[in-house]
Short mmCIF file of C-alpha atoms and ligand atoms in Angstrom, two decimals:
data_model
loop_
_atom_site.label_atom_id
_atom_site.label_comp_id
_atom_site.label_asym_id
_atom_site.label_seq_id
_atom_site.Cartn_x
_atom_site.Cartn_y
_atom_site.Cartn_z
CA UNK A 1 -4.86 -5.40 -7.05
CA UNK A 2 -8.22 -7.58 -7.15
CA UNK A 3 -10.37 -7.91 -3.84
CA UNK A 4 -9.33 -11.85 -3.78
CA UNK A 5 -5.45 -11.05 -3.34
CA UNK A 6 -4.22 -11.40 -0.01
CA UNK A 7 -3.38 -9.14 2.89
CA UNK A 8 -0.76 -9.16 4.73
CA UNK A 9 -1.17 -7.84 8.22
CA UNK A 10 2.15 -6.98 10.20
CA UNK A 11 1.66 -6.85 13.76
CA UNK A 12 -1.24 -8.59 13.53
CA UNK A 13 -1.12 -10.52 17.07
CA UNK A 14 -0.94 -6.96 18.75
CA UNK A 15 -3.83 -4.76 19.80
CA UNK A 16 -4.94 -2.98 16.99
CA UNK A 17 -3.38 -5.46 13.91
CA UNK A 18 -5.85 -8.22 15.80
CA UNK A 19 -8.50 -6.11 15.39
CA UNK A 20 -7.91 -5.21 12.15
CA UNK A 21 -7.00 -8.87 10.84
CA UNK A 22 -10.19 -9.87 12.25
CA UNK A 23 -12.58 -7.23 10.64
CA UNK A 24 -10.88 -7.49 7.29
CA UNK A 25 -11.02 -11.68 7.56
CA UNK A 26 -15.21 -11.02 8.59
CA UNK A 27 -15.45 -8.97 5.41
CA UNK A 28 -14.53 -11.64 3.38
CA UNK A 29 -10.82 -10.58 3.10
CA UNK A 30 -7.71 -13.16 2.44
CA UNK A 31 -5.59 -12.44 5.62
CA UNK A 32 -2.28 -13.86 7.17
CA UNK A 33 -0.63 -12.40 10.04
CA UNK A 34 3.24 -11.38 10.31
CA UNK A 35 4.06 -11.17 14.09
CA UNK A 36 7.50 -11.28 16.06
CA UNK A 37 5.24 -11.78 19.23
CA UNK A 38 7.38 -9.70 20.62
CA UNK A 39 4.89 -7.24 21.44
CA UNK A 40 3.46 -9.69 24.33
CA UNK A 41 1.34 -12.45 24.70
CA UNK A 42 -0.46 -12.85 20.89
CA UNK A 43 -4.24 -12.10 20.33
CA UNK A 44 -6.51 -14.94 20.52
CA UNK A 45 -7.23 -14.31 15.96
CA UNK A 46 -9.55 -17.00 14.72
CA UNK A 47 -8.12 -20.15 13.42
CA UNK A 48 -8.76 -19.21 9.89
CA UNK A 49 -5.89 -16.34 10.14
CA UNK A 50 -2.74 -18.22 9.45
CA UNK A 51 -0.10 -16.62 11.72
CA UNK A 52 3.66 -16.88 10.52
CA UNK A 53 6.04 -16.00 13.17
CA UNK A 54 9.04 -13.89 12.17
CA UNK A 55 10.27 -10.21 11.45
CA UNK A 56 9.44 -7.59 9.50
CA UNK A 57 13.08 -6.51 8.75
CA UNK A 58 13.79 -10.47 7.53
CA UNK A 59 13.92 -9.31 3.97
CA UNK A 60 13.68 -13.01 2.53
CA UNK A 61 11.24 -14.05 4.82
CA UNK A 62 8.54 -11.14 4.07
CA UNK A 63 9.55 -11.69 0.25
CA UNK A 64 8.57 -15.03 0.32
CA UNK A 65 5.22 -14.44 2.08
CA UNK A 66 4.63 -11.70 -0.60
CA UNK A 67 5.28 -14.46 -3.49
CA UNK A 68 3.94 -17.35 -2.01
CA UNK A 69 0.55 -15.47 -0.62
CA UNK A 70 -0.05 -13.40 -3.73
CA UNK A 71 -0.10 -10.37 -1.37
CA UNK A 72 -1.59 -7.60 -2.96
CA UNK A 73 -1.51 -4.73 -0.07
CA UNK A 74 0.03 -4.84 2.98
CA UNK A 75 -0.91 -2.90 6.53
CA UNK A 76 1.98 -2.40 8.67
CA UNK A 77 0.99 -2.16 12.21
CA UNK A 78 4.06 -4.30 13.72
CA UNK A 79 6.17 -1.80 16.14
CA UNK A 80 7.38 -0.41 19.09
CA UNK A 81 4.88 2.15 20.82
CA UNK A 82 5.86 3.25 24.25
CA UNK A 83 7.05 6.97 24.17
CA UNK A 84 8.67 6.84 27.62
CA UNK A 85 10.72 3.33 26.59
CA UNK A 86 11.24 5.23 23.41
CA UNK A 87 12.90 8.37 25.31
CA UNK A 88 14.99 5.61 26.77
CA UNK A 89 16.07 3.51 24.05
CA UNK A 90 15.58 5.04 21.18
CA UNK A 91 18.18 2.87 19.25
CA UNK A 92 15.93 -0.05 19.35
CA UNK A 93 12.85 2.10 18.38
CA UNK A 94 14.65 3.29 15.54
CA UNK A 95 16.15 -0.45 14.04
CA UNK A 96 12.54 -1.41 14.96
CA UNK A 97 10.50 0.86 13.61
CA UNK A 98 12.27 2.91 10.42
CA UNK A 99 15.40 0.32 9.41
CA UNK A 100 13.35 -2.82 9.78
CA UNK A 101 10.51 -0.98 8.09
CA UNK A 102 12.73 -0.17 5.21
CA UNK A 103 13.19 -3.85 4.78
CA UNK A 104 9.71 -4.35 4.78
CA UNK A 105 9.16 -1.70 2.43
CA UNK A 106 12.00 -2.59 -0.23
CA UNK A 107 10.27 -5.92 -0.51
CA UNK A 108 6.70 -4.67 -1.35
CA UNK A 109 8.75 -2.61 -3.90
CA UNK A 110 10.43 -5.49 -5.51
CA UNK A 111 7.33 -8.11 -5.13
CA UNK A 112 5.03 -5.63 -6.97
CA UNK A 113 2.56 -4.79 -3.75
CA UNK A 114 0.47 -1.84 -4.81
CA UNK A 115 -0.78 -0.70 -1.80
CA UNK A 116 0.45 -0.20 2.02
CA UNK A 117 -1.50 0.90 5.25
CA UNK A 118 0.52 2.06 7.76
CA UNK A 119 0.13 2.69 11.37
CA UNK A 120 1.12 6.13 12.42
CA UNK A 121 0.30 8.16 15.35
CA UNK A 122 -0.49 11.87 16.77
CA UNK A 123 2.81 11.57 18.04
CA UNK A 124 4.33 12.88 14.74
CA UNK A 125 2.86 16.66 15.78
CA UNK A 126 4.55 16.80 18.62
CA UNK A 127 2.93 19.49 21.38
CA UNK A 128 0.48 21.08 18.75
CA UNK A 129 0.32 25.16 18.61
CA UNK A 130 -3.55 24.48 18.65
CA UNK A 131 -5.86 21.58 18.93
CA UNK A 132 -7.81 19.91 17.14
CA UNK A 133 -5.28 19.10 15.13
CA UNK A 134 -5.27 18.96 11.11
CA UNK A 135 -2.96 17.09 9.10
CA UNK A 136 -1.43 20.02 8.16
CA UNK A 137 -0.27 20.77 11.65
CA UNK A 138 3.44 21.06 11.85
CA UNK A 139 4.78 17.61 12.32
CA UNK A 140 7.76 18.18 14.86
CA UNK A 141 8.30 15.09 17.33
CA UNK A 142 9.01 15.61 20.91
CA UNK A 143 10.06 11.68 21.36
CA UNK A 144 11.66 9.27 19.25
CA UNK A 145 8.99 7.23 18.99
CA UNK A 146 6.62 9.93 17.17
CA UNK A 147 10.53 10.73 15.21
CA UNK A 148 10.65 6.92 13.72
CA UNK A 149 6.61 7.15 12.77
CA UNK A 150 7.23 10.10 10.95
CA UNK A 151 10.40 8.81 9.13
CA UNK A 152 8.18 6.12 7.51
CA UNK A 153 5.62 8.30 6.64
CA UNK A 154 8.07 10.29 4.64
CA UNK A 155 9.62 7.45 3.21
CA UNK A 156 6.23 5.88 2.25
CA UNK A 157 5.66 9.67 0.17
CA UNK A 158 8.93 8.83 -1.51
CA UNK A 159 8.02 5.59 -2.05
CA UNK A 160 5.02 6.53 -3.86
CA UNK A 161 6.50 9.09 -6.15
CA UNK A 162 9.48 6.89 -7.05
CA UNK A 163 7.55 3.99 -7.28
CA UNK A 164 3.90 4.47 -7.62
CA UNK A 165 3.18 2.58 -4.28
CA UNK A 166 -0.17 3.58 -2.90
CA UNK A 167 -0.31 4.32 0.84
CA UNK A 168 -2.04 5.81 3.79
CA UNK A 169 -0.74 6.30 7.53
CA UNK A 170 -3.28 6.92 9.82
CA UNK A 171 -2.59 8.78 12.29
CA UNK A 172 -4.12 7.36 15.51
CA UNK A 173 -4.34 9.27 18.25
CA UNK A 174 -5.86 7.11 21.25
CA UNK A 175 -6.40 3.64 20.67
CA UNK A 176 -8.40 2.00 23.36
CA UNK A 177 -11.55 -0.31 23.91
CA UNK A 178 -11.68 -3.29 22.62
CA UNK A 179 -13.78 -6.15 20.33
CA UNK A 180 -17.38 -6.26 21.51
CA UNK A 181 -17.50 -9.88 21.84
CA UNK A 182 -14.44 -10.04 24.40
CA UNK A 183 -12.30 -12.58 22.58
CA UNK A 184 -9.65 -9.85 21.79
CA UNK A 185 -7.88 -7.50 24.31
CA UNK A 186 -5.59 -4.69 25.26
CA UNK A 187 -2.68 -6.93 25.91
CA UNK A 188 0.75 -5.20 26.12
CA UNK A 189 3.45 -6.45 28.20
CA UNK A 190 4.22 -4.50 30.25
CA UNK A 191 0.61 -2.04 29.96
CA UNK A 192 1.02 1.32 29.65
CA UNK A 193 -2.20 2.87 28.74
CA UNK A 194 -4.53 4.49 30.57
CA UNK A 195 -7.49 2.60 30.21
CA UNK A 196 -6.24 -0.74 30.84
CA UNK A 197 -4.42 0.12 33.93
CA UNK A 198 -7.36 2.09 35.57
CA UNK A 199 -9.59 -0.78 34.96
CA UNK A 200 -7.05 -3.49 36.67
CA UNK A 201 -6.51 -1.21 38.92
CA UNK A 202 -10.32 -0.92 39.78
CA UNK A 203 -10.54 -4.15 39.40
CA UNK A 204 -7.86 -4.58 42.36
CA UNK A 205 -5.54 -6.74 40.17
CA UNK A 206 -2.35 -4.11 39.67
CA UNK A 207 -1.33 -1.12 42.39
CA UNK A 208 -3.06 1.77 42.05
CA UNK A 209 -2.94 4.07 39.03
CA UNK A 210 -0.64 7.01 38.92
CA UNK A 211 -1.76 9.94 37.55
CA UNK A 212 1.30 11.38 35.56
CA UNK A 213 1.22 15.33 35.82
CA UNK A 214 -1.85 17.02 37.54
CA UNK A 215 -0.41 20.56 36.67
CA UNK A 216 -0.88 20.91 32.85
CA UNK A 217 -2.44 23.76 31.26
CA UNK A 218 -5.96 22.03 31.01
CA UNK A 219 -9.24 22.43 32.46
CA UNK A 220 -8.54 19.71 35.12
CA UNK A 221 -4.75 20.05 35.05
CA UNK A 222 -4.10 16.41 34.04
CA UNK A 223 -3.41 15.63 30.13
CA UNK A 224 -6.07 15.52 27.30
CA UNK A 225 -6.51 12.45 24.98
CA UNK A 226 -8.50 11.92 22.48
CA UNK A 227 -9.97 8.10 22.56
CA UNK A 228 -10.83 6.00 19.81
CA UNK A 229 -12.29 2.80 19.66
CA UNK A 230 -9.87 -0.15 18.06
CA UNK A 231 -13.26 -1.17 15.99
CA UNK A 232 -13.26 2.17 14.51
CA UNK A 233 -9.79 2.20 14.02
CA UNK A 234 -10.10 -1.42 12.16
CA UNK A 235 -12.81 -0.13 10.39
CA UNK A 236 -11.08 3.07 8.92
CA UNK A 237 -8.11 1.03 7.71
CA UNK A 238 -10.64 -1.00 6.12
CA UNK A 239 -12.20 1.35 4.07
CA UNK A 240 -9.00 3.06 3.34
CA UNK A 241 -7.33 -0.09 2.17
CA UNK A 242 -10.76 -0.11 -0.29
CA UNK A 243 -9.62 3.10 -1.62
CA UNK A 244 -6.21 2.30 -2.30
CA UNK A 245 -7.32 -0.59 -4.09
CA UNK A 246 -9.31 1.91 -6.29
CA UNK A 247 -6.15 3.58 -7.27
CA UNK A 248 -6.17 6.47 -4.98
CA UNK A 249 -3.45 7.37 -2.78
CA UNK A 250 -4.58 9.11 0.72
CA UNK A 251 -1.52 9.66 2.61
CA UNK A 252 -1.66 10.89 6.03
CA UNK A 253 -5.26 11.06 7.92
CA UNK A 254 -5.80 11.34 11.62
CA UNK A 255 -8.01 8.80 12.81
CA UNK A 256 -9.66 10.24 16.28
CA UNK A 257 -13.34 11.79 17.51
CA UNK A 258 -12.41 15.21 17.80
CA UNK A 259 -13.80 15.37 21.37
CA UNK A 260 -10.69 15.24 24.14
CA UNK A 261 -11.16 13.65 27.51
CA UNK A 262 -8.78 14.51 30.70
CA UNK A 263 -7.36 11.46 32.28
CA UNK A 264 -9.83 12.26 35.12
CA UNK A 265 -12.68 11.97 33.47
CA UNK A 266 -11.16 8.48 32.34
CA UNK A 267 -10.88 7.66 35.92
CA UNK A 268 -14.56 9.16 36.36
CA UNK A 269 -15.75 6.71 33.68
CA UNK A 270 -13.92 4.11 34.28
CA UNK A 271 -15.00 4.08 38.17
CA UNK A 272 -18.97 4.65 36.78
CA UNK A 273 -18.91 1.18 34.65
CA UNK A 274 -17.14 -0.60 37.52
CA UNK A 275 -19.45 0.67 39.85
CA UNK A 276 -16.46 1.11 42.34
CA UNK A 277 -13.83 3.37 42.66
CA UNK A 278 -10.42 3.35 40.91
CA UNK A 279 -7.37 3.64 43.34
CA UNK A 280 -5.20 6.42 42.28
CA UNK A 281 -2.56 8.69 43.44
CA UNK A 282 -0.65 11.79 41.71
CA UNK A 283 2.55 11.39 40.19
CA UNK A 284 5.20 13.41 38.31
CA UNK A 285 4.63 14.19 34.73
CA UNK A 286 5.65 11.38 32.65
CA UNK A 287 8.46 11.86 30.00
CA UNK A 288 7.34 12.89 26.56
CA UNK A 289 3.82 13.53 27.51
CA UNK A 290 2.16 16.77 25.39
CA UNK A 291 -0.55 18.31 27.29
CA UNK A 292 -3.52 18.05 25.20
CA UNK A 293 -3.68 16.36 21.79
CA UNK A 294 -7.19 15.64 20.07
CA UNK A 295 -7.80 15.21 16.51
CA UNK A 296 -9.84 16.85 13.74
CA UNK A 297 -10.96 14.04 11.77
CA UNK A 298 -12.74 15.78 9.14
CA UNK A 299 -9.73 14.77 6.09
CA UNK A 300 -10.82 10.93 7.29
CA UNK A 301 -14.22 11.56 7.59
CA UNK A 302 -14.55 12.71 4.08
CA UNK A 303 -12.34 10.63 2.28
CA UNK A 304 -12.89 7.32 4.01
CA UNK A 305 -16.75 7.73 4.34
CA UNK A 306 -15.95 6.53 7.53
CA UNK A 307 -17.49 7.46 11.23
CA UNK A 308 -16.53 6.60 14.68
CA UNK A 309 -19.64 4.07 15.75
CA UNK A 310 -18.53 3.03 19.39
CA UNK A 311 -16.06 5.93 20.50
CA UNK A 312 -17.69 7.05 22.77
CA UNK A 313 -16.27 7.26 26.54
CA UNK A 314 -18.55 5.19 28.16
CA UNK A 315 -18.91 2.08 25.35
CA UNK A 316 -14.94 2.15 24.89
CA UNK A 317 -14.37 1.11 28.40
CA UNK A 318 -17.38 -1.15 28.72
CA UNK A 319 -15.91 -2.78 25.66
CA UNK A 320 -11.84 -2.39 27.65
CA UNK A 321 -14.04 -3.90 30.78
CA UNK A 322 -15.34 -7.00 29.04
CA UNK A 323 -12.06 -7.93 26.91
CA UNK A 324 -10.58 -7.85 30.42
CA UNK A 325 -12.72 -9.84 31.89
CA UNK A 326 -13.20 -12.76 29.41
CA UNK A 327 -9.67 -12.84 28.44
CA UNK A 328 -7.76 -12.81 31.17
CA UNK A 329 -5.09 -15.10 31.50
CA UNK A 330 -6.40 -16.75 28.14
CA UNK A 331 -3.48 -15.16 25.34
CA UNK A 332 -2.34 -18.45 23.81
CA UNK A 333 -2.72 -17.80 20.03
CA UNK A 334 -5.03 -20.07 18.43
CA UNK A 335 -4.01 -20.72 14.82
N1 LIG B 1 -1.48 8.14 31.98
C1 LIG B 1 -1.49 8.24 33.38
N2 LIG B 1 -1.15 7.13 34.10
C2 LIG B 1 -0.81 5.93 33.52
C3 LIG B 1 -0.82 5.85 32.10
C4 LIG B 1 -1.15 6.98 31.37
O1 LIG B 1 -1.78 9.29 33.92
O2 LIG B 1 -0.50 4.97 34.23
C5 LIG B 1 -1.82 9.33 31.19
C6 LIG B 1 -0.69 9.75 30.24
O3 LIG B 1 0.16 10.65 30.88
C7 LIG B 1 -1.49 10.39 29.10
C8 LIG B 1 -2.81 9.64 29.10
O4 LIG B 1 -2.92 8.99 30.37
O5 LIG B 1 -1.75 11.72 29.38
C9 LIG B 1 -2.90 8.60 28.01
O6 LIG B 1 -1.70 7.83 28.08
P1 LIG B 1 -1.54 6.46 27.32
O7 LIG B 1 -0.22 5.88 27.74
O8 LIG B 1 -2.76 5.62 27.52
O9 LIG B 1 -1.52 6.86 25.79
P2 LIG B 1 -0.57 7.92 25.00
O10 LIG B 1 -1.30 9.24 25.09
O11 LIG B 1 0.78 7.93 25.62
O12 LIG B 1 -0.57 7.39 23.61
#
């Protein structure tokens, strides 16, 4: 595809799509955003980003928008991500996420598209024998949600042997902070991660934070996570899509620090940027939940020419902090 064809960026009102939408628009790229807005209330994208409002798995719709936008790659971030609702439901994470992917996908395969970005997740290894974890790891899902990610990946591997599609799924493992200017946020409905919910919770707008599981095989006893900032992870699909426009294919890559943080040091860090304490209490393990899972970026590293620039603990929840702060209340999408 040439540079001036357009993107098309499912999922692009959520967390990390908005971030990615935006980065790719600021570096010149032709964006429009696919969003169900079912994910919560929409990020706040420029006006600039046209934002069409419908499904992934409407076959004629995404056909159309692949016609009529000249799309040239597309980066699929639009699904369902809560392993505990997954546990629960996993009928609707499975329609959402694998059958109305395969829509999606059989329409880049009839319209042409070249190249696909897809957002995957640690939670395709399951509880790792060892961390950090490689690509090579042994992918074996404890929850359905990590079970549908995979399912696509595989399926995007067929894809590109049967029909020369170029793809990547990165493999996040955690996604937190947020834009440095504050316009876009965190924003799930209901929130479920960490770092928002310890900051609202310092902040004294939500109930206290429950620590799920205090009795894990880690140095602290509560689970390890390895956090990486949403610029980063905007940034990395960035220069991936780059390469796929070259003609390579990259396939899986874990996109993470390689340094793991316990949720108590979260709450440590959290409570030293507040400057106040975080409310807290210890609760059950939550469903679904491997102990420790922290990446070994080096595959992304090297073929993305790509490094983390504000993952570390402290700027990812100044940057959680600020989004917070400037945005609350404010989600009405703008374009
Ligand atoms: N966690 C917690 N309390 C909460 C939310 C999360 O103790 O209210 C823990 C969770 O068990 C996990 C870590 O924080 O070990 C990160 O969870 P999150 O939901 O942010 O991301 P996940 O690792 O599930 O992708």
């Amino acid at each position: 595809m040439s540079e001036r064809e357009t993107v098309l960026v499912t999922g692009g009102a959520g967390f990390v799509g908005s971030h990615f939408a935006r980065i790719a628009a600021d570096a010149g790229r032709d964006v429009v955003v696919l969003d169900n807005l079912s994910g919560g209330p929409p990020a706040r994208l420029p006006s600039s980003i046209p934002l069409i409002v419908g499904d992934v798995g409407d076959r004629e719709l995404v056909t159309r928008i692949l016609r009529e936008r000249r799309v040239g790659a597309v980066a699929h971030f639009a699904g369902k991500i809560q392993v505990g609702e997954s546990v629960q439901d996993p009928d609707t994470y499975f329609d959402v996420n694998l059958v109305r992917t395969l829509e999606l996908l059989r329409a880049v395969r009839d319209q042409g598209v070249t190249a696909c970005l897809f957002s995957s997740t640690a939670a395709v290894y399951g509880t790792p024998e060892r961390v950090p974890i490689s690509e090579t790891a042994r992918r074996e899902p404890i929850n359905p949600y990590g079970a549908t990610k995979l399912s696509v990946e595989l399926a995007l591997a067929a894809w590109s042997a049967a029909y020369g599609l170029r793809w990547s799924a990165l493999r996040y493992f955690n996604a937190s902070g947020a834009h440095p200017d504050g316009t876009l946020r965190e924003n799930h409905e209901p929130e479920t991660h960490l770092i928002p919910l310890a900051l609202d919770a310092g902040l004294g707008v939500t109930a206290p934070l429950r620590v799920f599981g205090s009795d894990y095989d880690t140095p602290d006893g509560t689970c390890v996570r390895d956090y990486i900032h949403v610029v980063d992870l905007a940034s990395a699909h960035l220069a991936a899509l780059t390469r796929l426009e070259l003609g390579h294919t990259l396939g899986p890559l874990n996109l993470g620090t390689g340094a793991g943080f316990s949720v108590r040091q979260v709450i440590d860090a959290a409570e030293a940027v507040l400057g106040r304490p975080v409310p807290h209490s210890m609760s059950p393990r939550r469903a679904g939940d491997p102990p420790s899972l922290v990446a070994d970026p080096s595959a992304a590293l090297t073929a993305l020419g790509w490094r983390p620039q504000r993952s570390d603990l402290v700027t990812i929840v100044e940057d959680a902090l600020r989004s917070r702060t400037t945005t609350r209340g404010a989600a009405a999408h703008s374009a």
